[in-house]
Amino acid sequence: MNVLIKPIITEKMTADSELYNRYGFLVDPRANKIQIKDAVEAAYGVSVKKVRTMNYGPSRKTRYTKTGVQHGKTNALKKAIIDVVEGDVIDFYSNL
């Protein structure tokens, strides 16, 4: 299971990373906090102080078309906010 899906790079998360040393990731919905901590430490070589997670359910949508009513939904998401120890930095923009 690949725990980390992608980093969250928004204006709010960039401000959090600069001020409070916090980084956001989209993670696998089945992953727990220990797995997320181990994956971040292995991928970026930093020490994780705290992990907070948020579960988002699927958003359901209905569309009225010529052929009838179409129902659909998006996938469920799980976000993780990672607090990193002072002095450690995760650089998403480096070309490795």
mmCIF file of N, CA, C and O in Angstrom:
data_model
loop_
_atom_site.group_PDB
_atom_site.id
_atom_site.type_symbol
_atom_site.label_atom_id
_atom_site.label_comp_id
_atom_site.label_asym_id
_atom_site.label_seq_id
_atom_site.Cartn_x
_atom_site.Cartn_y
_atom_site.Cartn_z
ATOM 1 N N MET A 1 0.854 -1.184 0.000
ATOM 2 C CA MET A 1 0.000 0.000 0.000
ATOM 3 C C MET A 1 0.893 1.237 0.000
ATOM 4 O O MET A 1 1.751 1.400 0.857
ATOM 5 N N ASN A 2 0.692 2.096 -0.976
ATOM 6 C CA ASN A 2 1.415 3.363 -1.033
ATOM 7 C C ASN A 2 0.656 4.368 -0.165
ATOM 8 O O ASN A 2 -0.466 4.749 -0.490
ATOM 9 N N VAL A 3 1.249 4.775 0.944
ATOM 10 C CA VAL A 3 0.544 5.594 1.932
ATOM 11 C C VAL A 3 0.380 7.030 1.452
ATOM 12 O O VAL A 3 -0.723 7.571 1.466
ATOM 13 N N LEU A 4 1.457 7.671 1.006
ATOM 14 C CA LEU A 4 1.400 9.064 0.566
ATOM 15 C C LEU A 4 0.967 9.129 -0.887
ATOM 16 O O LEU A 4 1.587 8.515 -1.758
ATOM 17 N N ILE A 5 -0.090 9.892 -1.171
ATOM 18 C CA ILE A 5 -0.556 10.046 -2.547
ATOM 19 C C ILE A 5 0.084 11.279 -3.174
ATOM 20 O O ILE A 5 0.745 11.191 -4.202
ATOM 21 N N LYS A 6 -0.107 12.450 -2.561
ATOM 22 C CA LYS A 6 0.526 13.667 -3.069
ATOM 23 C C LYS A 6 0.499 14.730 -1.978
ATOM 24 O O LYS A 6 -0.353 14.698 -1.092
ATOM 25 N N PRO A 7 1.430 15.688 -2.045
ATOM 26 C CA PRO A 7 1.413 16.781 -1.073
ATOM 27 C C PRO A 7 0.325 17.795 -1.418
ATOM 28 O O PRO A 7 -0.059 17.948 -2.579
ATOM 29 N N ILE A 8 -0.164 18.482 -0.402
ATOM 30 C CA ILE A 8 -1.146 19.550 -0.606
ATOM 31 C C ILE A 8 -0.370 20.855 -0.671
ATOM 32 O O ILE A 8 0.247 21.265 0.314
ATOM 33 N N ILE A 9 -0.376 21.481 -1.834
ATOM 34 C CA ILE A 9 0.345 22.736 -2.024
ATOM 35 C C ILE A 9 -0.679 23.813 -2.335
ATOM 36 O O ILE A 9 -1.089 23.995 -3.478
ATOM 37 N N THR A 10 -1.137 24.479 -1.292
ATOM 38 C CA THR A 10 -2.075 25.583 -1.433
ATOM 39 C C THR A 10 -1.496 26.789 -0.714
ATOM 40 O O THR A 10 -0.460 26.692 -0.041
ATOM 41 N N GLU A 11 -2.161 27.906 -0.860
ATOM 42 C CA GLU A 11 -1.685 29.121 -0.199
ATOM 43 C C GLU A 11 -1.707 28.959 1.318
ATOM 44 O O GLU A 11 -0.772 29.363 2.015
ATOM 45 N N LYS A 12 -2.748 28.341 1.826
ATOM 46 C CA LYS A 12 -2.879 28.157 3.268
ATOM 47 C C LYS A 12 -1.822 27.193 3.819
ATOM 48 O O LYS A 12 -1.206 27.457 4.850
ATOM 49 N N MET A 13 -1.578 26.079 3.125
ATOM 50 C CA MET A 13 -0.586 25.117 3.598
ATOM 51 C C MET A 13 0.833 25.661 3.457
ATOM 52 O O MET A 13 1.699 25.359 4.271
ATOM 53 N N THR A 14 1.083 26.493 2.444
ATOM 54 C CA THR A 14 2.400 27.105 2.302
ATOM 55 C C THR A 14 2.673 28.069 3.451
ATOM 56 O O THR A 14 3.777 28.102 4.000
ATOM 57 N N ALA A 15 1.658 28.837 3.839
ATOM 58 C CA ALA A 15 1.809 29.741 4.985
ATOM 59 C C ALA A 15 2.035 28.947 6.273
ATOM 60 O O ALA A 15 2.869 29.323 7.115
ATOM 61 N N ASP A 16 1.314 27.833 6.452
ATOM 62 C CA ASP A 16 1.508 26.983 7.627
ATOM 63 C C ASP A 16 2.911 26.388 7.669
ATOM 64 O O ASP A 16 3.514 26.278 8.732
ATOM 65 N N SER A 17 3.432 26.005 6.499
ATOM 66 C CA SER A 17 4.768 25.410 6.486
ATOM 67 C C SER A 17 5.835 26.446 6.825
ATOM 68 O O SER A 17 6.827 26.122 7.469
ATOM 69 N N GLU A 18 5.640 27.680 6.406
ATOM 70 C CA GLU A 18 6.617 28.722 6.712
ATOM 71 C C GLU A 18 6.547 29.169 8.169
ATOM 72 O O GLU A 18 7.577 29.396 8.806
ATOM 73 N N LEU A 19 5.338 29.295 8.715
ATOM 74 C CA LEU A 19 5.178 29.809 10.076
ATOM 75 C C LEU A 19 5.294 28.725 11.156
ATOM 76 O O LEU A 19 5.949 28.930 12.172
ATOM 77 N N TYR A 20 4.638 27.581 10.931
ATOM 78 C CA TYR A 20 4.507 26.586 11.999
ATOM 79 C C TYR A 20 5.193 25.255 11.712
ATOM 80 O O TYR A 20 5.065 24.314 12.495
ATOM 81 N N ASN A 21 5.886 25.124 10.579
ATOM 82 C CA ASN A 21 6.562 23.882 10.214
ATOM 83 C C ASN A 21 5.575 22.725 10.063
ATOM 84 O O ASN A 21 5.815 21.615 10.535
ATOM 85 N N ARG A 22 4.429 22.989 9.403
ATOM 86 C CA ARG A 22 3.399 21.980 9.151
ATOM 87 C C ARG A 22 3.278 21.750 7.654
ATOM 88 O O ARG A 22 3.321 22.690 6.871
ATOM 89 N N TYR A 23 3.066 20.505 7.275
ATOM 90 C CA TYR A 23 2.927 20.150 5.864
ATOM 91 C C TYR A 23 1.707 19.261 5.699
ATOM 92 O O TYR A 23 1.392 18.455 6.576
ATOM 93 N N GLY A 24 1.031 19.388 4.570
ATOM 94 C CA GLY A 24 -0.178 18.617 4.312
ATOM 95 C C GLY A 24 0.020 17.604 3.197
ATOM 96 O O GLY A 24 0.732 17.861 2.224
ATOM 97 N N PHE A 25 -0.622 16.454 3.347
ATOM 98 C CA PHE A 25 -0.547 15.393 2.346
ATOM 99 C C PHE A 25 -1.919 14.761 2.166
ATOM 100 O O PHE A 25 -2.688 14.642 3.120
ATOM 101 N N LEU A 26 -2.216 14.338 0.931
ATOM 102 C CA LEU A 26 -3.327 13.435 0.694
ATOM 103 C C LEU A 26 -2.775 12.034 0.908
ATOM 104 O O LEU A 26 -1.730 11.685 0.358
ATOM 105 N N VAL A 27 -3.457 11.243 1.718
ATOM 106 C CA VAL A 27 -2.958 9.908 2.056
ATOM 107 C C VAL A 27 -4.027 8.870 1.747
ATOM 108 O O VAL A 27 -5.195 9.193 1.497
ATOM 109 N N ASP A 28 -3.633 7.625 1.783
ATOM 110 C CA ASP A 28 -4.548 6.509 1.572
ATOM 111 C C ASP A 28 -5.581 6.490 2.696
ATOM 112 O O ASP A 28 -5.203 6.591 3.868
ATOM 113 N N PRO A 29 -6.866 6.353 2.383
ATOM 114 C CA PRO A 29 -7.893 6.374 3.445
ATOM 115 C C PRO A 29 -7.758 5.242 4.466
ATOM 116 O O PRO A 29 -8.263 5.349 5.576
ATOM 117 N N ARG A 30 -7.050 4.173 4.117
ATOM 118 C CA ARG A 30 -6.901 3.050 5.054
ATOM 119 C C ARG A 30 -5.676 3.184 5.950
ATOM 120 O O ARG A 30 -5.480 2.385 6.850
ATOM 121 N N ALA A 31 -4.840 4.195 5.716
ATOM 122 C CA ALA A 31 -3.599 4.350 6.482
ATOM 123 C C ALA A 31 -3.883 4.952 7.855
ATOM 124 O O ALA A 31 -4.728 5.823 8.002
ATOM 125 N N ASN A 32 -3.121 4.476 8.860
ATOM 126 C CA ASN A 32 -3.259 5.053 10.190
ATOM 127 C C ASN A 32 -2.115 6.037 10.440
ATOM 128 O O ASN A 32 -1.227 6.204 9.601
ATOM 129 N N LYS A 33 -2.114 6.684 11.596
ATOM 130 C CA LYS A 33 -1.143 7.744 11.877
ATOM 131 C C LYS A 33 0.293 7.218 11.949
ATOM 132 O O LYS A 33 1.224 7.905 11.522
ATOM 133 N N ILE A 34 0.476 6.034 12.448
ATOM 134 C CA ILE A 34 1.825 5.463 12.558
ATOM 135 C C ILE A 34 2.394 5.182 11.171
ATOM 136 O O ILE A 34 3.563 5.468 10.895
ATOM 137 N N GLN A 35 1.563 4.628 10.275
ATOM 138 C CA GLN A 35 2.014 4.369 8.906
ATOM 139 C C GLN A 35 2.338 5.664 8.177
ATOM 140 O O GLN A 35 3.310 5.737 7.422
ATOM 141 N N ILE A 36 1.531 6.707 8.391
ATOM 142 C CA ILE A 36 1.766 7.999 7.754
ATOM 143 C C ILE A 36 3.083 8.595 8.264
ATOM 144 O O ILE A 36 3.893 9.094 7.481
ATOM 145 N N LYS A 37 3.313 8.516 9.563
ATOM 146 C CA LYS A 37 4.557 9.039 10.146
ATOM 147 C C LYS A 37 5.769 8.324 9.566
ATOM 148 O O LYS A 37 6.746 8.968 9.154
ATOM 149 N N ASP A 38 5.726 7.001 9.500
ATOM 150 C CA ASP A 38 6.847 6.229 8.961
ATOM 151 C C ASP A 38 7.084 6.550 7.486
ATOM 152 O O ASP A 38 8.232 6.645 7.044
ATOM 153 N N ALA A 39 6.020 6.739 6.708
ATOM 154 C CA ALA A 39 6.158 7.019 5.277
ATOM 155 C C ALA A 39 6.785 8.388 5.037
ATOM 156 O O ALA A 39 7.640 8.541 4.160
ATOM 157 N N VAL A 40 6.385 9.405 5.818
ATOM 158 C CA VAL A 40 6.955 10.750 5.659
ATOM 159 C C VAL A 40 8.421 10.756 6.073
ATOM 160 O O VAL A 40 9.261 11.358 5.389
ATOM 161 N N GLU A 41 8.741 10.093 7.167
ATOM 162 C CA GLU A 41 10.135 10.043 7.614
ATOM 163 C C GLU A 41 11.015 9.323 6.604
ATOM 164 O O GLU A 41 12.146 9.728 6.355
ATOM 165 N N ALA A 42 10.499 8.261 5.984
ATOM 166 C CA ALA A 42 11.291 7.517 4.999
ATOM 167 C C ALA A 42 11.431 8.298 3.694
ATOM 168 O O ALA A 42 12.500 8.301 3.077
ATOM 169 N N ALA A 43 10.374 8.970 3.265
ATOM 170 C CA ALA A 43 10.400 9.652 1.970
ATOM 171 C C ALA A 43 11.204 10.945 1.999
ATOM 172 O O ALA A 43 11.890 11.274 1.024
ATOM 173 N N TYR A 44 11.116 11.704 3.088
ATOM 174 C CA TYR A 44 11.723 13.034 3.122
ATOM 175 C C TYR A 44 12.886 13.169 4.105
ATOM 176 O O TYR A 44 13.537 14.204 4.145
ATOM 177 N N GLY A 45 13.162 12.158 4.917
ATOM 178 C CA GLY A 45 14.289 12.198 5.837
ATOM 179 C C GLY A 45 14.171 13.244 6.926
ATOM 180 O O GLY A 45 15.151 13.883 7.290
ATOM 181 N N VAL A 46 12.968 13.434 7.460
ATOM 182 C CA VAL A 46 12.735 14.396 8.532
ATOM 183 C C VAL A 46 12.187 13.659 9.753
ATOM 184 O O VAL A 46 11.780 12.506 9.657
ATOM 185 N N SER A 47 12.181 14.329 10.901
ATOM 186 C CA SER A 47 11.597 13.765 12.108
ATOM 187 C C SER A 47 10.210 14.356 12.307
ATOM 188 O O SER A 47 10.048 15.572 12.345
ATOM 189 N N VAL A 48 9.216 13.498 12.423
ATOM 190 C CA VAL A 48 7.824 13.931 12.569
ATOM 191 C C VAL A 48 7.484 14.030 14.046
ATOM 192 O O VAL A 48 7.738 13.109 14.818
ATOM 193 N N LYS A 49 6.918 15.176 14.425
ATOM 194 C CA LYS A 49 6.537 15.406 15.812
ATOM 195 C C LYS A 49 5.096 14.995 16.062
ATOM 196 O O LYS A 49 4.781 14.395 17.086
ATOM 197 N N LYS A 50 4.190 15.297 15.113
ATOM 198 C CA LYS A 50 2.767 15.069 15.332
ATOM 199 C C LYS A 50 2.078 14.827 13.995
ATOM 200 O O LYS A 50 2.449 15.421 12.981
ATOM 201 N N VAL A 51 1.061 13.971 13.994
ATOM 202 C CA VAL A 51 0.274 13.690 12.791
ATOM 203 C C VAL A 51 -1.193 13.889 13.136
ATOM 204 O O VAL A 51 -1.693 13.335 14.109
ATOM 205 N N ARG A 52 -1.867 14.705 12.330
ATOM 206 C CA ARG A 52 -3.316 14.888 12.476
ATOM 207 C C ARG A 52 -3.983 14.498 11.169
ATOM 208 O O ARG A 52 -3.483 14.834 10.096
ATOM 209 N N THR A 53 -5.109 13.796 11.241
ATOM 210 C CA THR A 53 -5.773 13.317 10.031
ATOM 211 C C THR A 53 -7.203 13.832 9.969
ATOM 212 O O THR A 53 -7.830 14.099 10.996
ATOM 213 N N MET A 54 -7.699 13.944 8.733
ATOM 214 C CA MET A 54 -9.074 14.371 8.477
ATOM 215 C C MET A 54 -9.662 13.469 7.399
ATOM 216 O O MET A 54 -9.033 13.275 6.353
ATOM 217 N N ASN A 55 -10.833 12.915 7.649
ATOM 218 C CA ASN A 55 -11.525 12.090 6.666
ATOM 219 C C ASN A 55 -12.611 12.915 5.989
ATOM 220 O O ASN A 55 -13.412 13.568 6.662
ATOM 221 N N TYR A 56 -12.628 12.875 4.670
ATOM 222 C CA TYR A 56 -13.655 13.542 3.892
ATOM 223 C C TYR A 56 -14.434 12.477 3.134
ATOM 224 O O TYR A 56 -13.847 11.684 2.397
ATOM 225 N N GLY A 57 -15.743 12.476 3.288
ATOM 226 C CA GLY A 57 -16.585 11.536 2.574
ATOM 227 C C GLY A 57 -16.767 11.954 1.130
ATOM 228 O O GLY A 57 -16.387 13.056 0.732
ATOM 229 N N PRO A 58 -17.350 11.080 0.311
ATOM 230 C CA PRO A 58 -17.563 11.434 -1.090
ATOM 231 C C PRO A 58 -18.651 12.486 -1.236
ATOM 232 O O PRO A 58 -19.615 12.509 -0.468
ATOM 233 N N SER A 59 -18.475 13.381 -2.208
ATOM 234 C CA SER A 59 -19.533 14.355 -2.487
ATOM 235 C C SER A 59 -20.393 13.786 -3.598
ATOM 236 O O SER A 59 -19.889 13.333 -4.627
ATOM 237 N N ARG A 60 -21.690 13.805 -3.399
ATOM 238 C CA ARG A 60 -22.633 13.219 -4.350
ATOM 239 C C ARG A 60 -23.193 14.314 -5.252
ATOM 240 O O ARG A 60 -23.487 15.416 -4.793
ATOM 241 N N LYS A 61 -23.334 13.971 -6.533
ATOM 242 C CA LYS A 61 -23.812 14.938 -7.506
ATOM 243 C C LYS A 61 -24.920 14.310 -8.341
ATOM 244 O O LYS A 61 -24.901 13.115 -8.630
ATOM 245 N N THR A 62 -25.897 15.135 -8.744
ATOM 246 C CA THR A 62 -26.982 14.701 -9.607
ATOM 247 C C THR A 62 -27.038 15.623 -10.812
ATOM 248 O O THR A 62 -26.936 16.837 -10.676
ATOM 249 N N ARG A 63 -27.186 15.021 -11.989
ATOM 250 C CA ARG A 63 -27.244 15.805 -13.216
ATOM 251 C C ARG A 63 -28.470 15.369 -14.003
ATOM 252 O O ARG A 63 -28.739 14.179 -14.145
ATOM 253 N N TYR A 64 -29.210 16.339 -14.510
ATOM 254 C CA TYR A 64 -30.400 16.067 -15.301
ATOM 255 C C TYR A 64 -30.026 16.156 -16.776
ATOM 256 O O TYR A 64 -29.600 17.200 -17.252
ATOM 257 N N THR A 65 -30.159 15.049 -17.496
ATOM 258 C CA THR A 65 -29.785 15.019 -18.901
ATOM 259 C C THR A 65 -30.973 14.567 -19.745
ATOM 260 O O THR A 65 -32.042 14.246 -19.229
ATOM 261 N N LYS A 66 -30.736 14.508 -21.062
ATOM 262 C CA LYS A 66 -31.776 14.079 -21.998
ATOM 263 C C LYS A 66 -32.206 12.638 -21.746
ATOM 264 O O LYS A 66 -33.370 12.286 -21.931
ATOM 265 N N THR A 67 -31.255 11.816 -21.324
ATOM 266 C CA THR A 67 -31.547 10.398 -21.124
ATOM 267 C C THR A 67 -32.080 10.093 -19.727
ATOM 268 O O THR A 67 -32.393 8.946 -19.435
ATOM 269 N N GLY A 68 -32.158 11.076 -18.858
ATOM 270 C CA GLY A 68 -32.675 10.866 -17.514
ATOM 271 C C GLY A 68 -31.754 11.450 -16.467
ATOM 272 O O GLY A 68 -30.836 12.200 -16.770
ATOM 273 N N VAL A 69 -32.010 11.084 -15.239
ATOM 274 C CA VAL A 69 -31.232 11.608 -14.117
ATOM 275 C C VAL A 69 -29.976 10.748 -13.949
ATOM 276 O O VAL A 69 -30.054 9.528 -13.868
ATOM 277 N N GLN A 70 -28.807 11.390 -13.900
ATOM 278 C CA GLN A 70 -27.535 10.700 -13.700
ATOM 279 C C GLN A 70 -27.033 10.984 -12.279
ATOM 280 O O GLN A 70 -26.970 12.141 -11.871
ATOM 281 N N HIS A 71 -26.708 9.948 -11.540
ATOM 282 C CA HIS A 71 -26.178 10.094 -10.186
ATOM 283 C C HIS A 71 -24.704 9.701 -10.197
ATOM 284 O O HIS A 71 -24.308 8.779 -10.892
ATOM 285 N N GLY A 72 -23.915 10.409 -9.402
ATOM 286 C CA GLY A 72 -22.493 10.078 -9.308
ATOM 287 C C GLY A 72 -21.926 10.571 -8.001
ATOM 288 O O GLY A 72 -22.574 11.289 -7.241
ATOM 289 N N LYS A 73 -20.697 10.166 -7.741
ATOM 290 C CA LYS A 73 -20.020 10.614 -6.532
ATOM 291 C C LYS A 73 -18.523 10.656 -6.783
ATOM 292 O O LYS A 73 -18.008 9.981 -7.669
ATOM 293 N N THR A 74 -17.823 11.458 -5.970
ATOM 294 C CA THR A 74 -16.371 11.507 -6.027
ATOM 295 C C THR A 74 -15.812 10.517 -5.007
ATOM 296 O O THR A 74 -16.556 9.969 -4.188
ATOM 297 N N ASN A 75 -14.518 10.286 -5.048
ATOM 298 C CA ASN A 75 -13.887 9.361 -4.109
ATOM 299 C C ASN A 75 -13.748 9.995 -2.730
ATOM 300 O O ASN A 75 -13.644 11.207 -2.600
ATOM 301 N N ALA A 76 -13.718 9.155 -1.703
ATOM 302 C CA ALA A 76 -13.456 9.622 -0.344
ATOM 303 C C ALA A 76 -11.980 9.981 -0.224
ATOM 304 O O ALA A 76 -11.125 9.351 -0.845
ATOM 305 N N LEU A 77 -11.676 11.011 0.555
ATOM 306 C CA LEU A 77 -10.307 11.482 0.729
ATOM 307 C C LEU A 77 -9.909 11.419 2.195
ATOM 308 O O LEU A 77 -10.753 11.490 3.086
ATOM 309 N N LYS A 78 -8.606 11.327 2.418
ATOM 310 C CA LYS A 78 -8.068 11.460 3.763
ATOM 311 C C LYS A 78 -6.877 12.400 3.659
ATOM 312 O O LYS A 78 -5.994 12.200 2.834
ATOM 313 N N LYS A 79 -6.872 13.450 4.485
ATOM 314 C CA LYS A 79 -5.775 14.403 4.518
ATOM 315 C C LYS A 79 -5.020 14.228 5.823
ATOM 316 O O LYS A 79 -5.612 13.902 6.850
ATOM 317 N N ALA A 80 -3.720 14.462 5.764
ATOM 318 C CA ALA A 80 -2.887 14.393 6.965
ATOM 319 C C ALA A 80 -2.087 15.677 7.072
ATOM 320 O O ALA A 80 -1.490 16.127 6.098
ATOM 321 N N ILE A 81 -2.095 16.282 8.258
ATOM 322 C CA ILE A 81 -1.278 17.451 8.553
ATOM 323 C C ILE A 81 -0.118 16.965 9.428
ATOM 324 O O ILE A 81 -0.335 16.409 10.498
ATOM 325 N N ILE A 82 1.106 17.180 8.937
ATOM 326 C CA ILE A 82 2.300 16.671 9.597
ATOM 327 C C ILE A 82 3.037 17.828 10.260
ATOM 328 O O ILE A 82 3.360 18.808 9.600
ATOM 329 N N ASP A 83 3.294 17.738 11.561
ATOM 330 C CA ASP A 83 4.148 18.689 12.267
ATOM 331 C C ASP A 83 5.560 18.122 12.291
ATOM 332 O O ASP A 83 5.772 16.999 12.758
ATOM 333 N N VAL A 84 6.515 18.900 11.792
ATOM 334 C CA VAL A 84 7.900 18.459 11.706
ATOM 335 C C VAL A 84 8.691 19.134 12.820
ATOM 336 O O VAL A 84 8.394 20.251 13.234
ATOM 337 N N VAL A 85 9.728 18.459 13.319
ATOM 338 C CA VAL A 85 10.579 18.981 14.385
ATOM 339 C C VAL A 85 11.275 20.249 13.903
ATOM 340 O O VAL A 85 11.596 20.393 12.723
ATOM 341 N N GLU A 86 11.496 21.200 14.831
ATOM 342 C CA GLU A 86 12.177 22.459 14.495
ATOM 343 C C GLU A 86 13.518 22.186 13.830
ATOM 344 O O GLU A 86 14.279 21.349 14.289
ATOM 345 N N GLY A 87 13.781 22.914 12.754
ATOM 346 C CA GLY A 87 15.045 22.764 12.045
ATOM 347 C C GLY A 87 14.943 21.866 10.823
ATOM 348 O O GLY A 87 15.756 21.969 9.916
ATOM 349 N N ASP A 88 13.968 20.962 10.776
ATOM 350 C CA ASP A 88 13.771 20.109 9.601
ATOM 351 C C ASP A 88 12.833 20.802 8.621
ATOM 352 O O ASP A 88 11.867 21.457 9.026
ATOM 353 N N VAL A 89 13.116 20.660 7.327
ATOM 354 C CA VAL A 89 12.312 21.293 6.281
ATOM 355 C C VAL A 89 12.065 20.284 5.178
ATOM 356 O O VAL A 89 12.964 19.530 4.802
ATOM 357 N N ILE A 90 10.841 20.257 4.654
ATOM 358 C CA ILE A 90 10.514 19.455 3.483
ATOM 359 C C ILE A 90 10.456 20.399 2.296
ATOM 360 O O ILE A 90 9.712 21.376 2.309
ATOM 361 N N ASP A 91 11.243 20.097 1.261
ATOM 362 C CA ASP A 91 11.278 20.956 0.062
ATOM 363 C C ASP A 91 10.586 20.212 -1.073
ATOM 364 O O ASP A 91 11.121 19.236 -1.605
ATOM 365 N N PHE A 92 9.370 20.649 -1.435
ATOM 366 C CA PHE A 92 8.616 20.008 -2.509
ATOM 367 C C PHE A 92 9.102 20.429 -3.883
ATOM 368 O O PHE A 92 8.802 19.772 -4.877
ATOM 369 N N TYR A 93 9.832 21.507 -3.989
ATOM 370 C CA TYR A 93 10.174 22.086 -5.282
ATOM 371 C C TYR A 93 11.567 21.727 -5.764
ATOM 372 O O TYR A 93 11.980 22.168 -6.817
ATOM 373 N N SER A 94 12.318 20.939 -5.013
ATOM 374 C CA SER A 94 13.668 20.584 -5.453
ATOM 375 C C SER A 94 13.593 19.525 -6.562
ATOM 376 O O SER A 94 12.760 18.622 -6.521
ATOM 377 N N ASN A 95 14.456 19.633 -7.540
ATOM 378 C CA ASN A 95 14.495 18.663 -8.639
ATOM 379 C C ASN A 95 15.529 17.595 -8.317
ATOM 380 O O ASN A 95 16.714 17.793 -8.483
ATOM 381 N N LEU A 96 15.030 16.458 -7.852
ATOM 382 C CA LEU A 96 15.943 15.369 -7.476
ATOM 383 C C LEU A 96 16.090 14.394 -8.610
ATOM 384 O O LEU A 96 15.297 14.116 -9.368
#
